[in-house]
Tab-separated table of C-alpha atoms in Angstrom:
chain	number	residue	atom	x	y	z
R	1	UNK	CA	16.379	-33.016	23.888
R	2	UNK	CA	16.673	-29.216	22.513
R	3	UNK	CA	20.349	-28.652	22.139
R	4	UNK	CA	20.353	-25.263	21.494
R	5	UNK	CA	17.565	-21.981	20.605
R	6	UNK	CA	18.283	-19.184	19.269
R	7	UNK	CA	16.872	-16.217	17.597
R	8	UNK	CA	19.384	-14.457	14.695
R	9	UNK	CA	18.268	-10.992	13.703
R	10	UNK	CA	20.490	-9.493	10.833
R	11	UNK	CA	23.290	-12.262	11.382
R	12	UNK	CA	23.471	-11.543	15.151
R	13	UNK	CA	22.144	-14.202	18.109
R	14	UNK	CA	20.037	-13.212	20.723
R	15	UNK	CA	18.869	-16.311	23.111
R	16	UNK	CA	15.230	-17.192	22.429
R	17	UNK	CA	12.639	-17.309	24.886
R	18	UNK	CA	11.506	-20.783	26.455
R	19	UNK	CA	8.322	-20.790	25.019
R	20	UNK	CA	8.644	-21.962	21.186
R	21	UNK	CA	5.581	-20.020	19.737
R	22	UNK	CA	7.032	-16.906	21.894
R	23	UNK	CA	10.660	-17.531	19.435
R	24	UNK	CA	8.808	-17.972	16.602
R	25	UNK	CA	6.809	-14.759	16.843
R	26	UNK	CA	9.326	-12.505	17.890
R	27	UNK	CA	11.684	-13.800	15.049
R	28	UNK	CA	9.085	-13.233	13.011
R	29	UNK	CA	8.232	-9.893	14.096
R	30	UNK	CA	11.820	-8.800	14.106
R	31	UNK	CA	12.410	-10.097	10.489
R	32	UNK	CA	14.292	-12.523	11.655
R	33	UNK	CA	14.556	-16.710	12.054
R	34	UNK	CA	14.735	-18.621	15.172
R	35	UNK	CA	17.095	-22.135	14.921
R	36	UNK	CA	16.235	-24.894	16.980
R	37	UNK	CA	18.841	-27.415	17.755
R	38	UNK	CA	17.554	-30.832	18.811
R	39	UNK	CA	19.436	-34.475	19.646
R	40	UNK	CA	17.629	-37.333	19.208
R	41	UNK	CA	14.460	-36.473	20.963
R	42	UNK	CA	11.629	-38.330	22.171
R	43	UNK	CA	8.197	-38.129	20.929
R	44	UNK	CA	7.296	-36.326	23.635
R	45	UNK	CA	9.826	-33.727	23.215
R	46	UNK	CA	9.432	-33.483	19.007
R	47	UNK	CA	5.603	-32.871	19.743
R	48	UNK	CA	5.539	-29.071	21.135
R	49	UNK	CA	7.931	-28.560	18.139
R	50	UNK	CA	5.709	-30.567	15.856
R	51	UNK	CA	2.987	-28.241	17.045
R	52	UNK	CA	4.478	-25.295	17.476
R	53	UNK	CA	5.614	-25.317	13.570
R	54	UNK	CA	3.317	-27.032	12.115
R	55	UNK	CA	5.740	-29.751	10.872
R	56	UNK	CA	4.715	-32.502	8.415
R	57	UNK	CA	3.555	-36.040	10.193
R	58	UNK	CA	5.960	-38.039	7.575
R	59	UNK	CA	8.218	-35.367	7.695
R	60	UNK	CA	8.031	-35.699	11.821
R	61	UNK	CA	8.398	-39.632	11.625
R	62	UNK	CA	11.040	-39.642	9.378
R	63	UNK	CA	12.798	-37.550	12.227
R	64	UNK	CA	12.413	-39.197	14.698
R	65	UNK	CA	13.116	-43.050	13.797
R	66	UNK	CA	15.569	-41.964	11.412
R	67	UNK	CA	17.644	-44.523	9.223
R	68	UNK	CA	16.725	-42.662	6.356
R	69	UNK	CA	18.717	-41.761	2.635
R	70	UNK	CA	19.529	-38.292	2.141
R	71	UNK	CA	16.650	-36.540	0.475
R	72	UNK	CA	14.604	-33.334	0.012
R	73	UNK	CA	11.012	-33.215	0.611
R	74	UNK	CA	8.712	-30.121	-0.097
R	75	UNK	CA	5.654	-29.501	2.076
R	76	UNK	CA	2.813	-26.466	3.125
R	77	UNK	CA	4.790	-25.273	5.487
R	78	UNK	CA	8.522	-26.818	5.315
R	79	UNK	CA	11.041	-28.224	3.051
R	80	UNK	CA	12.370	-31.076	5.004
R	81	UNK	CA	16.459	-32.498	4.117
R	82	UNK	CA	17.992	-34.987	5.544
R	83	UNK	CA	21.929	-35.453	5.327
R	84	UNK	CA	24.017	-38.118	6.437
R	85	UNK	CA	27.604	-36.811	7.780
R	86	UNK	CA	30.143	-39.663	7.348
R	87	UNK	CA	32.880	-39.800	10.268
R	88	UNK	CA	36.285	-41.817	9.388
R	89	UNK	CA	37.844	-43.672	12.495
R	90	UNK	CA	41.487	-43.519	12.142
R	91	UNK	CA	41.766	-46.253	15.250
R	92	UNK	CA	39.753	-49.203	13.676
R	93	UNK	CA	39.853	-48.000	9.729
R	94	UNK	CA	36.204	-47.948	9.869
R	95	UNK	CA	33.290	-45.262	8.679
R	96	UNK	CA	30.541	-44.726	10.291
R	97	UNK	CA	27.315	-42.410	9.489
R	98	UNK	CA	25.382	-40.469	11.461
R	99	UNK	CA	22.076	-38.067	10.403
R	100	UNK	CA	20.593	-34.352	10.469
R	101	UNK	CA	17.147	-33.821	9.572
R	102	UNK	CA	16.671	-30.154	8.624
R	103	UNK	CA	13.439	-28.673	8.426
R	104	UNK	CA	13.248	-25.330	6.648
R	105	UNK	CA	10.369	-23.088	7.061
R	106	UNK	CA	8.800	-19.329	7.383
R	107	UNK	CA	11.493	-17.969	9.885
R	108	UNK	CA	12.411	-20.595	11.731
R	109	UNK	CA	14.881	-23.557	11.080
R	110	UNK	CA	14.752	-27.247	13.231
R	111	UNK	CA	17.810	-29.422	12.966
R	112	UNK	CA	17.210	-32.939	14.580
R	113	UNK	CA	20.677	-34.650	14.955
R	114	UNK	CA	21.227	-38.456	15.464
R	115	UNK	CA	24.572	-39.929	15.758
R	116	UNK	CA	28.044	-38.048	16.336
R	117	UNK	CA	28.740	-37.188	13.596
R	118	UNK	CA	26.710	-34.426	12.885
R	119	UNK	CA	29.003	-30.864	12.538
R	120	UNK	CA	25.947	-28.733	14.138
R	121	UNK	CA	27.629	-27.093	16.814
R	122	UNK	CA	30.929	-26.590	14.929
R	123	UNK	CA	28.455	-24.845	11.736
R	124	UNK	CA	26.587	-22.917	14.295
R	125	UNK	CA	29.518	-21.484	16.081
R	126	UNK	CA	31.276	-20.442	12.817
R	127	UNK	CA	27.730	-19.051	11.210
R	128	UNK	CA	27.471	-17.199	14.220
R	129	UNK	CA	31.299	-15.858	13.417
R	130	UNK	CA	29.861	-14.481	9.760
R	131	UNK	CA	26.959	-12.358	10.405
R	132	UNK	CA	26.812	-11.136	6.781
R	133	UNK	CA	25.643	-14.853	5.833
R	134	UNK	CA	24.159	-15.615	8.543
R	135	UNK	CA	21.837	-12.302	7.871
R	136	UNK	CA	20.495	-14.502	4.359
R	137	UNK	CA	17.950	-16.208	6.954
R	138	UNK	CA	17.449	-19.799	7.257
R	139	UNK	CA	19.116	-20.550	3.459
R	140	UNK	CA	22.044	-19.875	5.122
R	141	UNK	CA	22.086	-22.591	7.832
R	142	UNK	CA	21.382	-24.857	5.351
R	143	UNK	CA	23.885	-24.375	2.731
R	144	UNK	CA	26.165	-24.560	5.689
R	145	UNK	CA	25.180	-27.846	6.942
R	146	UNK	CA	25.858	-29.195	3.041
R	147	UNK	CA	28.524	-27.446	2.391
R	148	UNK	CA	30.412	-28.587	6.214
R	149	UNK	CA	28.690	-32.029	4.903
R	150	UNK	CA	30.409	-32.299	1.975
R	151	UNK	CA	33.604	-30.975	2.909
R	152	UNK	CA	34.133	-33.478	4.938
R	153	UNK	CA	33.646	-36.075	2.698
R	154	UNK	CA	36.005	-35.286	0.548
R	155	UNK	CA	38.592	-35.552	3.652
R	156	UNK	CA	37.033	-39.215	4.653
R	157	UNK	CA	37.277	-39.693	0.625
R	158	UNK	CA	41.251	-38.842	1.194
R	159	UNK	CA	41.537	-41.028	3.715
R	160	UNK	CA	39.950	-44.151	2.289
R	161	UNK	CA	42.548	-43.276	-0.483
R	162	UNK	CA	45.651	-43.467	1.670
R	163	UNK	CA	44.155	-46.763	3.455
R	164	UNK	CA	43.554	-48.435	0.434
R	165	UNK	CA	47.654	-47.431	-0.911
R	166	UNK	CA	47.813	-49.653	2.173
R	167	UNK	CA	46.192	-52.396	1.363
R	168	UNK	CA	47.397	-52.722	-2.339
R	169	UNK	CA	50.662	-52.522	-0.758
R	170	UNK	CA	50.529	-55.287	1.110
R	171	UNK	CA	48.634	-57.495	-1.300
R	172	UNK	CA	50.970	-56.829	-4.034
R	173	UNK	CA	53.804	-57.850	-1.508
R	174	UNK	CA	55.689	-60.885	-1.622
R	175	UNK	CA	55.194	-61.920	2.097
R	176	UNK	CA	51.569	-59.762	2.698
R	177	UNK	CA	49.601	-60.876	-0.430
R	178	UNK	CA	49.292	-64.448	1.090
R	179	UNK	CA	47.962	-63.862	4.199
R	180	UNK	CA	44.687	-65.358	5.472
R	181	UNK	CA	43.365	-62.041	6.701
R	182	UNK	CA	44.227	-60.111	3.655
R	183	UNK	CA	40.753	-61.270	1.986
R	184	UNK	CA	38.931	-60.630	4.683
R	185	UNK	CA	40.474	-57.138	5.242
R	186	UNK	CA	39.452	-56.426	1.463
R	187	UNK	CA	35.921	-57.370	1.970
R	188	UNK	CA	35.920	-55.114	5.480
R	189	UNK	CA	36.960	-52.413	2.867
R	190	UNK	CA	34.331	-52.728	0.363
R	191	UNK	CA	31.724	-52.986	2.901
R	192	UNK	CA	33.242	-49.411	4.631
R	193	UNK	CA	33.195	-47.911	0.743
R	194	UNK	CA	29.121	-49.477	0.462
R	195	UNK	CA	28.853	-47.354	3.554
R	196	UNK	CA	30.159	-44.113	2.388
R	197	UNK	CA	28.525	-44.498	-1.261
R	198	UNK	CA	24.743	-45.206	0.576
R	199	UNK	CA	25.675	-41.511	2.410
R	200	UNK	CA	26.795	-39.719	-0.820
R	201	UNK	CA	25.365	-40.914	-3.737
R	202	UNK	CA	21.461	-40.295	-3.028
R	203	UNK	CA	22.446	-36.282	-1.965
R	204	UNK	CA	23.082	-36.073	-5.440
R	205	UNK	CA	19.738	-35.417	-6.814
R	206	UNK	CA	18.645	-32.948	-3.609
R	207	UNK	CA	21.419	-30.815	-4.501
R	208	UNK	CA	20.713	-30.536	-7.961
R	209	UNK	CA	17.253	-29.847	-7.055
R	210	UNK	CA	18.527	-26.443	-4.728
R	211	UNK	CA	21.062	-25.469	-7.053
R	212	UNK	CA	18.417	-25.511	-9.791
R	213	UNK	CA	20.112	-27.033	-12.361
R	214	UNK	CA	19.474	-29.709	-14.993
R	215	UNK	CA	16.355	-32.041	-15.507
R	216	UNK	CA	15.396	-32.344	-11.816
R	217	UNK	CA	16.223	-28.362	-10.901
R	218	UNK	CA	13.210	-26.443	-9.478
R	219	UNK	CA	12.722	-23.384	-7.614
R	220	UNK	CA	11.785	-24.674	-4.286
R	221	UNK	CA	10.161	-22.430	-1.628
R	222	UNK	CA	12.106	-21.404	1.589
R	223	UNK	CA	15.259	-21.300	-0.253
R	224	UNK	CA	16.832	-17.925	-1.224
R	225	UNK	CA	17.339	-17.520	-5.070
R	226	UNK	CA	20.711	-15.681	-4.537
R	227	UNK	CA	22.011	-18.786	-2.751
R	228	UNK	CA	21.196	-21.006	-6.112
R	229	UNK	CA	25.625	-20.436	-6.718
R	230	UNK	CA	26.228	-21.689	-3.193
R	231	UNK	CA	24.423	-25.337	-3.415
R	232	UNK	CA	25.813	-25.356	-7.285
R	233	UNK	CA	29.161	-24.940	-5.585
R	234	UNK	CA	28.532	-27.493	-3.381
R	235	UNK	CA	26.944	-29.757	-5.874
R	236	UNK	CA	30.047	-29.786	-8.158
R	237	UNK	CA	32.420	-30.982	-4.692
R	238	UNK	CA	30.014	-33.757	-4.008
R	239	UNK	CA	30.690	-34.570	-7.663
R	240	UNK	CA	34.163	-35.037	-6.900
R	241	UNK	CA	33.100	-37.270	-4.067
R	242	UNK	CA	31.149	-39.301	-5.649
R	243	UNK	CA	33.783	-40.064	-8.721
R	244	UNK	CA	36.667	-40.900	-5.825
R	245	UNK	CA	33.974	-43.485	-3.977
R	246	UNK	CA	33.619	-44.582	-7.932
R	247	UNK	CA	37.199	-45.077	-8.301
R	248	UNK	CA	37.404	-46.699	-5.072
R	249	UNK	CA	34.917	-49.110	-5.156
R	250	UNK	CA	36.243	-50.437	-8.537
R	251	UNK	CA	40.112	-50.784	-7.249
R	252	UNK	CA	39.049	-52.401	-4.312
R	253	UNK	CA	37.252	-54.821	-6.472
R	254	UNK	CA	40.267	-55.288	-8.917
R	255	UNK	CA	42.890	-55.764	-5.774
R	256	UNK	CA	40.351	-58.557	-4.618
R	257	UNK	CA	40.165	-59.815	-7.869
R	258	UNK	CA	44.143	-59.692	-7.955
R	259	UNK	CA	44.282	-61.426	-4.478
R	260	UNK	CA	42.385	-64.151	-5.710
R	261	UNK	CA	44.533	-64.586	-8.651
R	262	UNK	CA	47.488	-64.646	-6.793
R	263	UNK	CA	46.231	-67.232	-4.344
R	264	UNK	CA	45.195	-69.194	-7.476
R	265	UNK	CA	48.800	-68.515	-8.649
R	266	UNK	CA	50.386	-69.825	-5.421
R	267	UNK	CA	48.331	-72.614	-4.941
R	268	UNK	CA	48.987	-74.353	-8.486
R	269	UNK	CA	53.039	-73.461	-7.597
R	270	UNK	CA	52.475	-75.324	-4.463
R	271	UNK	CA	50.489	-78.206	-6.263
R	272	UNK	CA	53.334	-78.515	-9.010
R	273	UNK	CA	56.046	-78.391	-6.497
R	274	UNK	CA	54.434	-81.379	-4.434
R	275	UNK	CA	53.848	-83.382	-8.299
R	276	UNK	CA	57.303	-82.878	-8.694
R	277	UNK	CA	58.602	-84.086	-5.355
R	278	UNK	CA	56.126	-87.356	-5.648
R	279	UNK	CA	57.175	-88.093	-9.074
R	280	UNK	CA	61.132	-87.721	-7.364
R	281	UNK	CA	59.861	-89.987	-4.469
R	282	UNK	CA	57.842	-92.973	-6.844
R	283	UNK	CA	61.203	-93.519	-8.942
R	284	UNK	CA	63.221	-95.086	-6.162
R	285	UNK	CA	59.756	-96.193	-4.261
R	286	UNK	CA	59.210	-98.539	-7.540
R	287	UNK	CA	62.390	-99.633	-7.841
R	288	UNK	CA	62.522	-100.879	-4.382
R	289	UNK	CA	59.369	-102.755	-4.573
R	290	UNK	CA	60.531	-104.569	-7.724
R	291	UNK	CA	63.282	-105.787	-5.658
R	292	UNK	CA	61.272	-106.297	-3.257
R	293	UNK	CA	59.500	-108.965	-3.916
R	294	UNK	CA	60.142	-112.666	-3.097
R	295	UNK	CA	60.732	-114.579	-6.042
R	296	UNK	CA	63.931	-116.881	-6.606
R	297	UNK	CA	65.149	-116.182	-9.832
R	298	UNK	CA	65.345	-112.593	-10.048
R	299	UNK	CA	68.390	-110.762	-12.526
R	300	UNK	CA	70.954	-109.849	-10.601
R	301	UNK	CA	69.538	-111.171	-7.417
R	302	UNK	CA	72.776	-112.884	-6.065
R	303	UNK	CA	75.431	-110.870	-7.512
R	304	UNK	CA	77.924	-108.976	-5.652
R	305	UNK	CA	77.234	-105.400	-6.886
R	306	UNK	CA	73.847	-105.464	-7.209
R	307	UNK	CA	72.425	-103.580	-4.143
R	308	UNK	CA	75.615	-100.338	-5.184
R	309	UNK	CA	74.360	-100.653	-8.827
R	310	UNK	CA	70.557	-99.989	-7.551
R	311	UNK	CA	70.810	-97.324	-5.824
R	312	UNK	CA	73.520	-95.368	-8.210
R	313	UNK	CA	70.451	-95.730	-10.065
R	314	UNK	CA	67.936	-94.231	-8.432
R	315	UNK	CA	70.471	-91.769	-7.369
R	316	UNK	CA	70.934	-90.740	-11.198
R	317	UNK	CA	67.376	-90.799	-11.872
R	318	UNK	CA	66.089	-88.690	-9.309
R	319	UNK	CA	69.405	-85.729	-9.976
R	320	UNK	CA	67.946	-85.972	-13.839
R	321	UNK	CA	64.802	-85.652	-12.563
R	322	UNK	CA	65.014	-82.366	-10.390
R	323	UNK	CA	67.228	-81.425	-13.050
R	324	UNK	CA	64.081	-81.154	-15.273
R	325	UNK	CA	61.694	-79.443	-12.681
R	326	UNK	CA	64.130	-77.484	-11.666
R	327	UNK	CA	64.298	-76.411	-15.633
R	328	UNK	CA	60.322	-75.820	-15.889
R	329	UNK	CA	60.231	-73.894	-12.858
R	330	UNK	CA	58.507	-76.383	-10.828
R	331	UNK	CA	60.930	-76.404	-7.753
């Protein structure tokens, strides 16, 4: 469904007519851009646009079924970017993606969001608050979706930090670091950092591409040469990102790694400590079943003090024996 249309004439909304070829022409006309905010539409309801602005077919599908990695594609009559805003979930610890394909063409722009956690109406509303940048034409809107992008991954990068304090806490703990859940929540936390890293990582290249810079720069059509600063700008913080998600995803691995050693640790404590009590419990257990057994003439069978001398014994074997374990650490 169309969200929102608008026409922006020198940084300043005016509501666009219902008819789409109508917005397009009088943006045009005016030296303006018209912005067309759609959520998840049908194919039925992409078409008119498809139409309308002469939108690629891959470009379209790609829209429309989304599930796709951020990218930048360059056709006749569009550049098409996708971006995947990450949303953190203080309640269950979890992150979750969603998508905005942005289509960028001769004075108009199309945003198709899928998910909630695009910031469309929250860029719109404070574009709409800076007319100066606004007034750069469609370049603007999308350096502002990247840049509100970005931003926010650095806070969802923040918070994966302080979550994963957490969990090293409680690994590293002498009560938490045993617990049957604690591998589990690990692998939970990996898969949430796999997550953010399939939303981040890919922009890379796009970025570099607007900003111009290195190998893969190019001057792309559409895209306002003055903004070139901007998208470096935002290039560098998604840098930053994608070093923290770096960082992360190899702690995480060496607090698993940890956790495992520790269990290892544990379990050969617990495996010594029940040696040690068996090899206690086998001294008297022999004993007895020597004297157990029914033969006749057996030393010491009928005297008085046999049965007090026995067990003194096994009494004074099994002291010197925890004395030893006790020694070597293994009780």
């Amino acid at each position: 469904m169309i969200v929102d249309c608008a026409i922006y004439r020198d940084g300043r909304r005016s509501e666009g007519p219902e008819d789409l070829s109508d917005a397009l022409a009088n943006a045009r006309a005016a030296g303006g851009f018209v912005w067309i905010g759609l959520h998840e539409p049908s194919e039925r309801e992409f078409g008119k646009v498809t139409e309308e602005f002469r939108l690629h077919p891959l470009a379209v599908e790609d829209a429309l079924k989304a599930h796709q990695r951020p990218k930048l594609e360059v056709y006749d009559d569009s550049l098409f970017m996708v971006l995947k805003p990450v949303v953190y979930e203080p309640e269950s610890d979890a992150v979750s993606t969603g998508e905005v394909m942005i289509f960028l063409g001769d004075g108009f722009v199309v945003t198709v969001r899928h998910g909630e956690g695009a910031p469309l109406g929250v860029v719109r509303k404070r574009l709409e608050q800076q007319p100066e940048m606004l007034g750069k034409g469609p370049t603007a809107v999308l350096y502002a979706l990247a840049d509100a992008s970005v931003d926010h991954y650095l806070d969802v990068a923040t918070e994966l930090g302080t979550d994963l304090e957490e969990l090293e806490a409680e690994v590293f703990s002498p009560e938490g670091g045993g617990s049957r859940n604690t591998a589990s929540r690990i692998y939970t936390f990996k898969r949430q950092i796999l997550e953010f890293r399939r939303a981040t990582n890919p922009l890379a290249l796009p970025l570099t591409r607007l900003a111009n810079t290195g190998s893969f720069g190019s001057v792309l059509p559409y895209v306002d040469d003055s903004a070139r600063p901007f998208f470096r700008d935002v290039s560098d913080h998604l840098t930053r990102v994608n070093e923290s998600v770096e960082g992360l995803d190899r702690l995480v691995s060496d607090i698993l790694s940890a956790h495992l050693a520790q269990m290892s640790v544990r379990q050969n404590d617990d495996m010594r400590k029940i040696s040690a009590w068996a090899a206690m419990a086998a001294v008297p257990t022999m004993i007895a079943g020597i004297y157990g057994m029914n033969f006749d003439h057996m030393p010491e069978l009928h005297w008085l003090w046999s049965y007090p001398v026995v067990i003194a014994v096994m009494v004074v074997l099994e002291v010197l024996l925890y004395r030893q374990f006790k020694r070597r650490g293994w009780l």
